[in-house]
Coordinates of C-alpha atoms and ligand atoms in Angstrom, one line a residue:
M18 CA -183.4 -32.9 7.8
Q19 CA -186.1 -34.9 6.6
E20 CA -185.2 -37.8 4.0
P21 CA -186.1 -36.8 0.5
D22 CA -188.8 -39.5 -1.2
V23 CA -186.7 -38.9 -4.2
V24 CA -182.9 -39.0 -4.8
V25 CA -182.1 -37.9 -8.5
A26 CA -178.5 -38.5 -10.1
G27 CA -177.4 -35.9 -12.5
A28 CA -178.8 -32.5 -13.4
G29 CA -179.2 -32.3 -17.0
H30 CA -182.7 -30.7 -18.4
N31 CA -184.5 -34.0 -18.4
S32 CA -183.7 -34.8 -14.9
L33 CA -184.6 -31.6 -13.5
I34 CA -188.1 -31.7 -15.6
A35 CA -188.8 -34.9 -13.7
A36 CA -187.6 -33.5 -10.2
A37 CA -190.0 -30.6 -11.2
Y38 CA -193.0 -32.7 -11.9
L39 CA -192.2 -34.8 -8.8
A40 CA -191.8 -31.6 -6.4
V41 CA -195.2 -30.2 -7.7
A42 CA -196.6 -33.5 -6.9
G43 CA -195.3 -33.0 -3.3
L44 CA -192.7 -35.2 -3.5
R45 CA -189.5 -34.1 -1.5
V46 CA -186.6 -34.4 -4.3
T47 CA -182.9 -33.9 -3.7
V48 CA -180.8 -33.3 -6.9
L49 CA -177.1 -34.0 -7.2
E50 CA -175.0 -32.7 -9.9
A51 CA -171.4 -33.8 -10.5
R52 CA -170.6 -30.3 -11.9
D53 CA -170.5 -27.1 -10.3
V54 CA -172.9 -26.1 -12.8
I55 CA -176.4 -27.3 -13.5
G56 CA -178.2 -28.0 -17.0
G57 CA -175.4 -30.6 -18.4
N58 CA -175.5 -30.0 -21.9
T59 CA -178.2 -26.9 -21.7
V60 CA -175.7 -24.6 -20.2
T61 CA -174.5 -21.1 -20.8
E62 CA -170.9 -20.0 -19.7
E63 CA -168.3 -17.6 -20.6
L64 CA -166.2 -20.0 -23.0
T65 CA -164.0 -17.0 -24.2
L66 CA -163.8 -13.9 -22.8
P67 CA -165.8 -12.2 -19.8
G68 CA -169.1 -11.0 -20.5
Y69 CA -169.3 -13.2 -23.8
L70 CA -172.2 -15.9 -22.8
H71 CA -172.1 -19.0 -25.2
D72 CA -174.2 -22.0 -25.1
S73 CA -171.3 -24.5 -24.5
C74 CA -173.7 -27.2 -25.9
S75 CA -177.3 -27.0 -27.2
S76 CA -178.6 -23.8 -28.3
A77 CA -182.1 -24.8 -30.2
H78 CA -185.1 -25.6 -28.2
V79 CA -187.2 -26.7 -30.8
L80 CA -188.4 -30.4 -29.9
I81 CA -189.4 -29.4 -26.4
Q82 CA -192.1 -26.7 -28.1
S83 CA -194.1 -29.7 -28.8
N84 CA -193.6 -31.5 -25.5
P85 CA -196.9 -31.1 -23.6
L86 CA -194.7 -29.5 -21.0
M87 CA -194.1 -26.3 -23.2
R88 CA -197.3 -26.9 -25.6
N89 CA -199.6 -26.4 -22.5
N90 CA -197.2 -24.7 -20.1
E91 CA -197.9 -27.2 -17.6
L92 CA -195.0 -26.2 -15.1
R93 CA -195.6 -22.5 -16.4
L94 CA -191.7 -22.0 -16.5
D95 CA -192.2 -18.3 -17.8
R96 CA -193.0 -17.3 -14.3
Y97 CA -189.1 -18.1 -13.9
G98 CA -188.1 -15.9 -16.7
L99 CA -188.1 -18.8 -19.3
R100 CA -188.7 -17.0 -22.6
Y101 CA -188.4 -18.2 -26.2
V102 CA -187.9 -16.3 -29.4
F103 CA -189.3 -18.4 -32.6
T104 CA -186.6 -16.9 -34.9
D105 CA -187.6 -15.7 -38.4
P106 CA -185.9 -16.7 -40.8
P107 CA -185.4 -19.9 -38.9
L108 CA -182.2 -20.6 -41.1
V109 CA -180.2 -19.0 -44.0
M110 CA -178.3 -21.4 -46.2
P111 CA -175.4 -19.6 -48.6
F112 CA -173.8 -21.9 -51.1
P113 CA -170.3 -21.5 -52.6
D114 CA -171.5 -20.4 -55.6
G115 CA -173.3 -17.2 -54.4
A116 CA -176.9 -19.0 -54.4
S117 CA -178.7 -19.2 -51.1
I118 CA -181.7 -20.5 -49.7
T119 CA -183.6 -18.6 -46.7
M120 CA -186.2 -20.7 -45.1
W121 CA -188.9 -18.6 -43.9
R122 CA -191.7 -19.4 -41.1
D123 CA -194.1 -18.9 -43.6
R124 CA -194.2 -22.0 -45.7
D125 CA -195.4 -20.5 -48.6
R126 CA -192.6 -18.3 -48.7
T127 CA -189.7 -20.9 -48.3
A128 CA -191.5 -22.7 -51.1
S129 CA -191.1 -19.4 -53.2
E130 CA -187.7 -19.7 -52.3
L131 CA -186.9 -23.2 -53.4
E132 CA -189.2 -22.2 -56.5
R133 CA -186.3 -20.4 -58.0
F134 CA -184.4 -23.7 -58.0
S135 CA -186.9 -25.8 -59.1
P136 CA -190.7 -25.3 -59.1
G137 CA -191.2 -29.1 -58.8
D138 CA -189.2 -29.2 -55.5
A139 CA -191.3 -26.1 -54.1
K140 CA -194.3 -28.2 -54.6
S141 CA -192.8 -31.4 -52.8
Y142 CA -191.6 -29.2 -50.0
L143 CA -195.3 -28.1 -49.4
N144 CA -196.4 -31.8 -49.7
L145 CA -193.7 -32.7 -47.3
L146 CA -194.9 -30.4 -44.8
T147 CA -198.9 -31.3 -45.9
E148 CA -197.9 -34.9 -44.9
W149 CA -196.4 -34.5 -41.6
D150 CA -199.4 -32.3 -40.5
E151 CA -201.3 -35.8 -40.8
L152 CA -198.4 -37.3 -39.1
K153 CA -197.0 -35.4 -36.5
A154 CA -199.8 -36.3 -33.8
H155 CA -199.0 -39.5 -34.1
H156 CA -195.1 -38.8 -33.7
G157 CA -195.9 -36.9 -30.6
F158 CA -198.2 -39.9 -29.2
L159 CA -195.0 -42.1 -29.8
S160 CA -192.7 -39.4 -28.2
N161 CA -194.6 -38.2 -25.4
S162 CA -195.0 -41.6 -23.8
P163 CA -193.1 -44.6 -23.0
P164 CA -192.5 -46.7 -26.0
S165 CA -194.7 -49.8 -26.6
A166 CA -194.0 -53.2 -28.3
S167 CA -197.4 -52.7 -30.0
T168 CA -197.3 -50.3 -33.0
V169 CA -200.3 -48.7 -33.1
D170 CA -202.5 -50.7 -36.1
S171 CA -203.9 -47.5 -37.8
D172 CA -203.7 -45.9 -41.4
V173 CA -201.9 -43.1 -39.9
G174 CA -199.6 -45.5 -37.6
R175 CA -198.8 -47.7 -40.6
R176 CA -197.8 -44.7 -43.2
Y177 CA -195.6 -43.5 -40.2
A178 CA -194.1 -46.8 -39.9
R179 CA -193.4 -47.2 -43.7
L180 CA -191.8 -43.7 -44.0
N181 CA -189.5 -44.3 -41.0
A182 CA -188.4 -47.5 -42.3
R183 CA -186.8 -45.6 -45.0
S184 CA -183.6 -43.5 -44.7
A185 CA -183.7 -39.9 -44.9
K186 CA -181.7 -39.7 -47.5
E187 CA -184.1 -41.9 -49.8
V188 CA -187.2 -40.1 -48.6
I189 CA -185.2 -36.6 -49.9
F190 CA -183.7 -38.1 -53.0
D191 CA -186.8 -39.6 -54.1
R192 CA -188.9 -36.1 -53.5
F193 CA -186.5 -33.7 -54.4
E194 CA -184.5 -33.3 -57.9
D195 CA -182.3 -30.1 -57.4
P196 CA -178.7 -30.4 -55.4
H197 CA -179.2 -27.3 -53.5
V198 CA -183.0 -28.2 -52.3
R199 CA -181.7 -31.6 -51.8
S200 CA -178.6 -30.1 -49.8
L201 CA -181.0 -28.0 -47.9
L202 CA -182.9 -31.1 -46.7
M203 CA -180.4 -33.4 -46.0
W204 CA -178.7 -30.5 -44.0
L205 CA -182.0 -30.3 -41.9
A206 CA -182.4 -34.0 -41.5
F207 CA -178.9 -34.4 -40.0
A208 CA -180.2 -31.9 -37.4
T209 CA -180.3 -34.7 -34.3
I210 CA -176.8 -36.1 -35.8
Q211 CA -178.2 -39.4 -37.0
D212 CA -176.8 -41.1 -40.3
P213 CA -179.0 -40.3 -43.0
E214 CA -178.6 -43.2 -44.9
R215 CA -179.2 -45.5 -42.0
P216 CA -182.8 -47.2 -42.1
G217 CA -185.0 -45.8 -39.4
T218 CA -184.2 -42.1 -40.0
G219 CA -187.1 -41.5 -42.8
I220 CA -189.0 -39.4 -40.8
L221 CA -186.4 -36.8 -40.0
P222 CA -186.9 -34.6 -43.3
M223 CA -190.2 -34.2 -42.4
S224 CA -190.3 -33.9 -38.4
V225 CA -187.0 -31.4 -38.3
T226 CA -188.1 -29.5 -41.2
A227 CA -191.5 -29.0 -39.7
G228 CA -190.3 -28.1 -36.3
R229 CA -188.0 -25.5 -37.6
Q230 CA -190.8 -24.0 -40.0
E231 CA -193.4 -23.8 -37.0
F232 CA -190.6 -22.6 -33.8
G233 CA -187.8 -21.0 -36.0
W234 CA -184.5 -21.7 -34.1
A235 CA -186.5 -21.6 -31.0
T236 CA -183.7 -19.7 -28.7
P237 CA -183.9 -18.9 -25.2
I238 CA -183.3 -15.5 -24.3
G239 CA -180.4 -15.4 -22.3
G240 CA -179.2 -18.8 -23.2
S241 CA -179.8 -22.3 -23.0
G242 CA -179.1 -22.2 -19.4
M243 CA -182.2 -20.4 -18.8
L244 CA -184.2 -23.7 -19.0
P245 CA -182.1 -25.7 -16.0
Q246 CA -182.2 -22.0 -13.9
A247 CA -186.0 -21.9 -14.4
L248 CA -186.2 -25.4 -13.4
R249 CA -184.2 -25.0 -10.4
Q250 CA -186.2 -22.0 -8.8
L251 CA -189.5 -24.1 -9.7
I252 CA -187.9 -27.4 -7.4
E253 CA -186.8 -25.1 -5.0
D254 CA -190.1 -23.2 -4.9
N255 CA -191.6 -26.7 -4.2
G256 CA -189.6 -27.8 -1.1
G257 CA -186.8 -29.6 -3.4
S258 CA -183.0 -28.9 -3.2
I259 CA -179.9 -29.0 -5.8
V260 CA -176.6 -30.1 -4.8
T261 CA -173.6 -29.4 -7.1
G262 CA -170.2 -30.5 -7.2
S263 CA -171.3 -33.8 -6.2
P264 CA -170.7 -37.0 -8.7
V265 CA -172.7 -39.7 -7.6
T266 CA -170.3 -42.5 -7.3
E267 CA -172.8 -45.6 -5.9
I268 CA -176.4 -46.4 -5.9
T269 CA -177.3 -48.1 -2.9
V270 CA -179.7 -51.3 -2.7
T271 CA -181.3 -52.7 0.5
K272 CA -183.1 -55.8 0.3
G273 CA -183.3 -55.7 -3.5
R274 CA -184.6 -52.0 -3.6
A275 CA -182.7 -48.9 -4.6
S276 CA -182.4 -47.0 -0.9
G277 CA -180.1 -43.8 -2.0
V278 CA -176.8 -42.7 -3.3
A279 CA -173.3 -42.1 -2.3
T280 CA -171.5 -39.3 -3.7
A281 CA -167.7 -39.0 -4.3
D282 CA -166.9 -37.4 -1.0
G283 CA -168.5 -40.3 1.0
T284 CA -171.9 -38.1 1.8
R285 CA -175.0 -40.6 1.8
Y286 CA -178.2 -39.3 0.9
P287 CA -181.0 -42.1 1.4
A288 CA -183.7 -42.0 -1.0
R289 CA -187.4 -43.0 1.0
R290 CA -189.5 -44.1 -2.1
A291 CA -187.1 -44.1 -5.5
V292 CA -183.9 -43.3 -7.0
L293 CA -183.9 -41.6 -10.3
S294 CA -180.5 -41.8 -12.4
T295 CA -179.3 -39.7 -15.5
I296 CA -176.0 -41.3 -15.1
H297 CA -175.2 -43.1 -18.7
A298 CA -176.9 -46.4 -19.0
A299 CA -173.5 -48.1 -19.8
L300 CA -172.1 -46.6 -16.4
L301 CA -174.8 -48.3 -14.3
P302 CA -173.2 -51.6 -13.9
E303 CA -170.3 -49.5 -12.2
V304 CA -172.2 -47.7 -9.8
L305 CA -174.7 -50.4 -8.8
P306 CA -173.6 -53.4 -6.5
E307 CA -172.2 -56.2 -8.7
G308 CA -175.1 -58.9 -9.4
S309 CA -177.8 -56.4 -8.9
L310 CA -178.4 -56.0 -12.7
P311 CA -179.3 -59.1 -14.7
A312 CA -176.2 -60.4 -17.0
S313 CA -178.6 -59.4 -20.2
F314 CA -179.1 -55.7 -19.2
V315 CA -175.0 -55.3 -18.3
S316 CA -174.1 -57.0 -21.9
R317 CA -176.4 -54.6 -23.9
V318 CA -175.2 -51.4 -22.1
R319 CA -171.6 -52.4 -22.5
S320 CA -172.0 -52.7 -26.0
W321 CA -173.8 -49.4 -26.6
K322 CA -173.0 -47.2 -29.6
P323 CA -172.1 -43.6 -29.4
G324 CA -173.0 -43.0 -32.9
L325 CA -171.4 -40.0 -34.6
T326 CA -169.8 -37.4 -32.3
L327 CA -169.6 -33.5 -32.2
F328 CA -166.9 -30.9 -32.4
A329 CA -167.6 -27.2 -31.8
V330 CA -165.7 -23.9 -31.6
H331 CA -167.0 -20.8 -29.8
L332 CA -166.1 -17.3 -31.1
A333 CA -166.2 -13.6 -29.5
L334 CA -166.6 -11.5 -32.6
R335 CA -166.3 -7.7 -32.4
S336 CA -169.6 -7.0 -34.1
K337 CA -172.8 -9.2 -34.9
P338 CA -172.2 -11.0 -38.4
R339 CA -174.7 -11.8 -41.1
F340 CA -174.9 -14.2 -43.8
K341 CA -174.2 -13.9 -47.5
T342 CA -176.9 -14.5 -49.4
D343 CA -178.1 -13.9 -53.4
G344 CA -180.5 -10.9 -52.0
G345 CA -177.6 -9.1 -50.1
L346 CA -176.4 -9.7 -46.4
R347 CA -179.3 -11.1 -43.9
G348 CA -179.2 -11.3 -40.0
S349 CA -180.1 -15.2 -39.1
V350 CA -179.7 -17.2 -35.6
A351 CA -179.1 -20.0 -37.6
G352 CA -177.1 -20.7 -40.9
A353 CA -176.7 -23.8 -42.6
I354 CA -173.1 -25.1 -44.6
G355 CA -172.6 -28.0 -46.5
S356 CA -174.0 -29.9 -49.5
S357 CA -175.4 -33.3 -49.0
D358 CA -172.5 -34.9 -50.7
G359 CA -170.2 -33.4 -48.7
L360 CA -172.1 -34.6 -45.8
L361 CA -172.1 -38.3 -46.8
A362 CA -168.4 -38.1 -47.0
Q363 CA -167.9 -36.5 -44.1
I364 CA -169.8 -39.3 -42.3
E365 CA -167.4 -41.6 -44.1
A366 CA -164.5 -39.8 -43.0
H367 CA -165.6 -39.8 -39.3
R368 CA -165.9 -43.6 -39.9
S369 CA -162.3 -43.9 -40.7
G370 CA -161.1 -41.6 -37.9
L371 CA -160.6 -38.7 -40.1
T372 CA -161.8 -34.9 -39.7
D373 CA -163.3 -33.4 -43.1
E374 CA -162.7 -30.1 -43.8
R375 CA -163.5 -30.2 -47.8
D376 CA -167.4 -29.5 -47.7
P377 CA -168.4 -30.2 -44.3
W378 CA -172.0 -30.1 -42.4
V379 CA -171.5 -27.2 -40.4
L380 CA -174.6 -25.6 -38.2
V381 CA -173.8 -21.7 -37.6
V382 CA -175.4 -20.6 -34.2
N383 CA -175.6 -16.6 -34.0
P384 CA -177.7 -16.0 -31.2
C385 CA -176.8 -12.4 -30.4
E386 CA -179.1 -11.5 -33.7
V387 CA -182.1 -12.0 -31.3
D388 CA -180.6 -11.6 -28.2
P389 CA -177.8 -8.9 -28.1
A390 CA -177.3 -9.0 -24.2
R391 CA -175.1 -12.3 -24.4
A392 CA -172.0 -10.2 -25.5
P393 CA -170.7 -6.6 -24.4
N394 CA -170.2 -3.5 -26.5
G395 CA -172.2 -4.5 -29.6
G396 CA -170.3 -7.9 -29.7
A397 CA -171.3 -11.2 -30.4
T398 CA -171.0 -14.9 -29.8
L399 CA -170.9 -17.6 -32.6
K400 CA -170.9 -21.2 -32.8
L401 CA -169.9 -23.4 -35.3
L402 CA -170.8 -27.3 -34.7
T403 CA -169.9 -30.1 -37.1
I404 CA -169.0 -34.0 -36.5
A405 CA -165.5 -35.3 -35.8
P406 CA -164.8 -38.7 -34.5
R407 CA -163.7 -39.1 -30.6
S408 CA -160.6 -41.4 -31.9
L409 CA -158.4 -39.5 -34.5
D410 CA -156.2 -41.9 -36.8
G411 CA -152.9 -40.6 -36.9
A412 CA -152.9 -37.8 -35.2
D413 CA -154.0 -36.3 -31.6
W414 CA -156.7 -33.6 -30.7
T415 CA -154.8 -31.3 -28.6
T416 CA -153.3 -30.0 -32.2
E417 CA -155.6 -31.0 -34.5
K418 CA -158.4 -29.5 -32.7
H419 CA -156.8 -25.8 -33.2
R420 CA -155.8 -26.6 -37.0
F421 CA -159.4 -28.0 -37.6
A422 CA -161.4 -25.0 -35.9
T423 CA -159.2 -22.8 -38.2
K424 CA -160.3 -24.7 -41.4
L425 CA -163.9 -24.2 -40.2
V426 CA -163.8 -20.5 -39.4
E427 CA -162.4 -19.8 -42.5
L428 CA -165.6 -21.6 -44.2
A429 CA -167.9 -20.0 -42.0
A430 CA -166.1 -16.5 -42.8
S431 CA -166.5 -17.0 -46.6
R432 CA -170.7 -17.5 -46.0
M433 CA -170.7 -14.7 -43.9
D434 CA -169.5 -11.0 -43.4
F435 CA -166.9 -11.2 -40.8
E436 CA -163.1 -11.1 -40.9
E437 CA -160.3 -12.5 -39.3
D438 CA -159.8 -9.2 -37.5
D439 CA -163.3 -9.3 -36.1
I440 CA -162.6 -12.2 -33.9
L441 CA -161.7 -11.2 -30.7
A442 CA -161.1 -14.9 -29.1
L443 CA -161.9 -18.6 -30.3
T444 CA -162.5 -21.6 -28.2
P445 CA -162.6 -25.1 -30.0
E446 CA -164.3 -28.0 -28.1
S447 CA -163.4 -31.8 -29.4
P448 CA -165.4 -34.7 -28.7
I449 CA -162.7 -35.4 -26.0
D450 CA -163.4 -31.8 -24.4
L451 CA -167.4 -32.2 -24.4
E452 CA -167.1 -35.8 -22.9
E453 CA -165.0 -34.2 -19.9
R454 CA -167.5 -31.4 -19.5
N455 CA -170.2 -34.0 -19.1
P456 CA -169.9 -37.8 -18.1
H457 CA -173.3 -38.4 -19.8
N458 CA -171.6 -37.6 -23.1
L459 CA -169.8 -41.1 -22.9
W460 CA -167.5 -41.7 -25.5
G461 CA -168.0 -38.4 -27.1
S462 CA -171.5 -38.7 -27.8
C463 CA -173.8 -36.0 -27.3
H464 CA -177.3 -37.6 -27.8
G465 CA -177.1 -40.3 -25.6
G466 CA -175.8 -42.8 -28.2
E467 CA -177.0 -44.0 -31.6
L468 CA -180.5 -44.1 -32.4
S469 CA -180.2 -47.4 -34.1
A470 CA -183.2 -49.8 -34.3
E471 CA -181.1 -51.8 -31.7
Q472 CA -180.6 -49.0 -29.2
S473 CA -184.4 -46.9 -29.7
G474 CA -188.0 -47.4 -29.0
V475 CA -188.3 -50.6 -26.7
N476 CA -184.9 -51.2 -27.3
R477 CA -183.6 -48.0 -25.4
P478 CA -181.8 -48.2 -23.1
A479 CA -182.1 -52.2 -23.2
P480 CA -184.5 -54.7 -24.2
G481 CA -187.2 -54.9 -21.5
Y482 CA -186.2 -51.8 -19.4
S483 CA -187.7 -49.0 -22.1
T484 CA -190.5 -47.9 -19.4
Y485 CA -187.9 -45.9 -17.1
R486 CA -188.3 -48.7 -14.7
M487 CA -184.6 -50.3 -14.7
P488 CA -183.9 -53.9 -13.1
V489 CA -183.6 -52.9 -9.5
D490 CA -187.0 -52.1 -7.8
G491 CA -187.5 -48.2 -7.4
L492 CA -184.9 -47.1 -9.5
Y493 CA -185.6 -45.1 -12.4
Q494 CA -183.6 -43.8 -15.4
T495 CA -184.3 -40.5 -17.2
G496 CA -182.1 -38.7 -20.1
A497 CA -180.8 -39.2 -23.6
T498 CA -180.0 -42.6 -23.1
T499 CA -183.8 -43.4 -22.6
H500 CA -186.8 -43.2 -24.9
P501 CA -186.9 -41.1 -27.5
G502 CA -183.3 -40.1 -26.9
G503 CA -181.2 -37.3 -27.3
S504 CA -181.9 -33.5 -27.9
V505 CA -183.4 -30.9 -26.3
S506 CA -186.9 -32.2 -26.0
G507 CA -187.6 -32.8 -22.4
R508 CA -189.5 -36.2 -23.1
P509 CA -187.3 -39.0 -21.3
G510 CA -187.8 -36.4 -18.2
R511 CA -191.4 -35.8 -18.6
N512 CA -192.3 -39.5 -19.7
A513 CA -189.9 -40.8 -16.5
A514 CA -191.8 -38.6 -14.2
R515 CA -195.3 -39.8 -14.9
V516 CA -194.5 -43.6 -15.1
L517 CA -192.4 -42.7 -11.5
L518 CA -195.6 -40.9 -10.1
A519 CA -198.0 -43.5 -11.5
D520 CA -195.9 -46.4 -9.6
L521 CA -196.1 -44.3 -6.3
G522 CA -200.2 -43.9 -6.8
L523 CA -199.8 -40.3 -7.8
D524 CA -202.1 -39.0 -11.1
P525 CA -199.7 -37.4 -13.2
D526 CA -202.2 -36.0 -15.0
L527 CA -203.2 -33.5 -11.9
V528 CA -199.7 -32.3 -11.8
V529 CA -199.8 -28.9 -13.2
V530 CA -198.9 -25.7 -11.7
Ligands
LIG25 C1 -172.1 -29.5 -28.6 C2 -173.2 -29.6 -28.1 C3 -174.4 -29.1 -29.4 C4 -175.9 -29.6 -28.8 N1 -176.8 -28.7 -29.6 C5 -178.1 -29.2 -29.5 C6 -179.2 -28.2 -30.2 O1 -178.9 -27.2 -30.7 N2 -180.3 -28.5 -29.8 C7 -180.8 -29.8 -29.4 O2 -181.8 -30.1 -29.2 N3 -179.9 -30.6 -29.2 C8 -178.7 -30.1 -28.8 N4 -177.7 -31.2 -28.5 C9 -177.7 -32.4 -27.5 C10 -178.6 -32.3 -26.3 O3 -177.9 -31.0 -25.9 C11 -178.2 -33.0 -25.2 O4 -178.9 -34.5 -25.8 C12 -179.3 -33.2 -24.4 O5 -179.1 -31.8 -23.7 C13 -179.2 -34.0 -23.1 O6 -180.1 -33.8 -22.3 P1 -179.9 -34.9 -21.0 O7 -181.0 -34.2 -19.8 O8 -180.3 -36.4 -21.3 O9 -178.6 -35.1 -19.9 P2 -177.5 -34.1 -20.3 O10 -177.7 -32.6 -20.6 O11 -176.2 -35.0 -20.6 O12 -177.2 -33.9 -18.5 C14 -177.0 -35.1 -17.7 C15 -176.2 -34.3 -16.4 O13 -176.1 -35.3 -15.3 C16 -174.6 -35.3 -14.5 N5 -174.0 -36.3 -14.4 C17 -173.9 -37.8 -14.9 N6 -173.4 -38.5 -14.3 C18 -173.7 -38.1 -13.2 C19 -173.0 -38.5 -11.8 N7 -172.5 -39.8 -11.7 N8 -173.6 -38.0 -10.7 C20 -174.1 -36.8 -10.6 N9 -174.3 -36.1 -12.0 C21 -174.0 -37.1 -12.9 C22 -173.7 -34.5 -15.8 O14 -172.5 -33.8 -15.2 C23 -175.0 -33.8 -16.4 O15 -174.9 -32.2 -16.0 C24 -176.5 -30.6 -28.5 C25 -174.8 -31.5 -27.4 C26 -173.8 -30.8 -27.5 C27 -172.9 -31.5 -27.1

């Protein structure tokens, strides 16, 4: 068999996107995945009962819609059955006092909802979106290319930097006054699981809100796993191969250059031109020969901060549930629960090793609203997502996960129209379970680790190595531990592919199917 040009370690959506661009450019790629299924955190599985298809991790593919991969349909993944619904409404938020806010894709219609609480807030909402219209091209430029130490010295660049230096909470509390509206904006700003009180999160109230306004709760028909499945077909059609059940345990280095990998069963996969890794950056010292990484890199990644960790509950329901609104029951793929004060208290509890069911931030995902084939006999799948610490203070996840899941289900049922009898099966997943599912969710982190100043931009994954080129020649890194971080954005994947292609003397702009 001919040796691959590039061996890829890990088959998350980012590394598959990178592999797809490389394969389309004519390079021979082999992808090795530890699990028996590809996709990492973009995967759809039967987690409760036969026939009930759950997105084990991610559901919303919003960020990837503004990646040129999708925006310009560069890889034409629709040919392989990848199809999105831009849901309308994007989101329903029922409050405990019986009030509710429905976000519609028509921004004026959303503003009318907010006007019922505060006319000033309705105006501020439209202003926020208009401001983002002016900043979003700059955001796209920063995200869809490797980070650069020099910030762009333009009026828009300076405005963006000033805004981003603030915290999401400051931006929201300065502009909005009503507690319901503040809760909606805080809930949205937390969608990428970054502490909204941390400076450096100031753009999130705009970027996340505008993304949902434009693309709804962008839902892949068939489930999150349809993205990696489409990429797999494209890679194979272009001569590449994907091997599952093959954890990479070693990246080999020959004469100072990454020369291939070895898997747990001892099989060696030589690479003619490069190795591309999506092994968590903090684990690179474990798989590379000792001494091949500079001490500064090793000490930086060894002190990696995972950030806030996630907890999920998957339910199989007898029928499709709806949300309670002040205008009656409403169907929606996504529902929001939790006040701004509740979220801040929950983050505080998380830091103390405690779960918090008093007034938690909860995302409810109800995909059968637009994709009924994910459950048999008119049933539905439902996911509840919140944060919880990986290490509990005075408790054990084996018992706590069932108790905490029950509390979250009760809370969701109080804002929806399903009852206990409608629940056919339930599977809770603690941060430990999420880590066991995917070694890239290191220390329970599901977004590649905190996006603090020391772990983002030119510092991600380590200062001096943010352009996807690792300290060993021929070794490249992609995935959530690289710029611009986690979520289903595909940006680390496309960016890394472009850098690697250019290094191999190929023009990335010519790689379009
Ligand atoms: C419960 C949950 C809900 C989420 N919801 C959303 C959402 O709705 N929207 C959103 O945008 N984001 C969401 N996220 C975050 C998002 O899913 C991730 O940030 C993103 O999918 C990470 O993609 P990735 O390509 O970087 O890597 P991953 O998806 O983490 O994939 C990495 C792959 O590499 C493999 N691997 C690792 N080490 C090795 C090795 N040594 N050898 C071989 N293979 C290896 C892993 O098995 C895995 O398949 C969620 C995450 C979780 C956990």
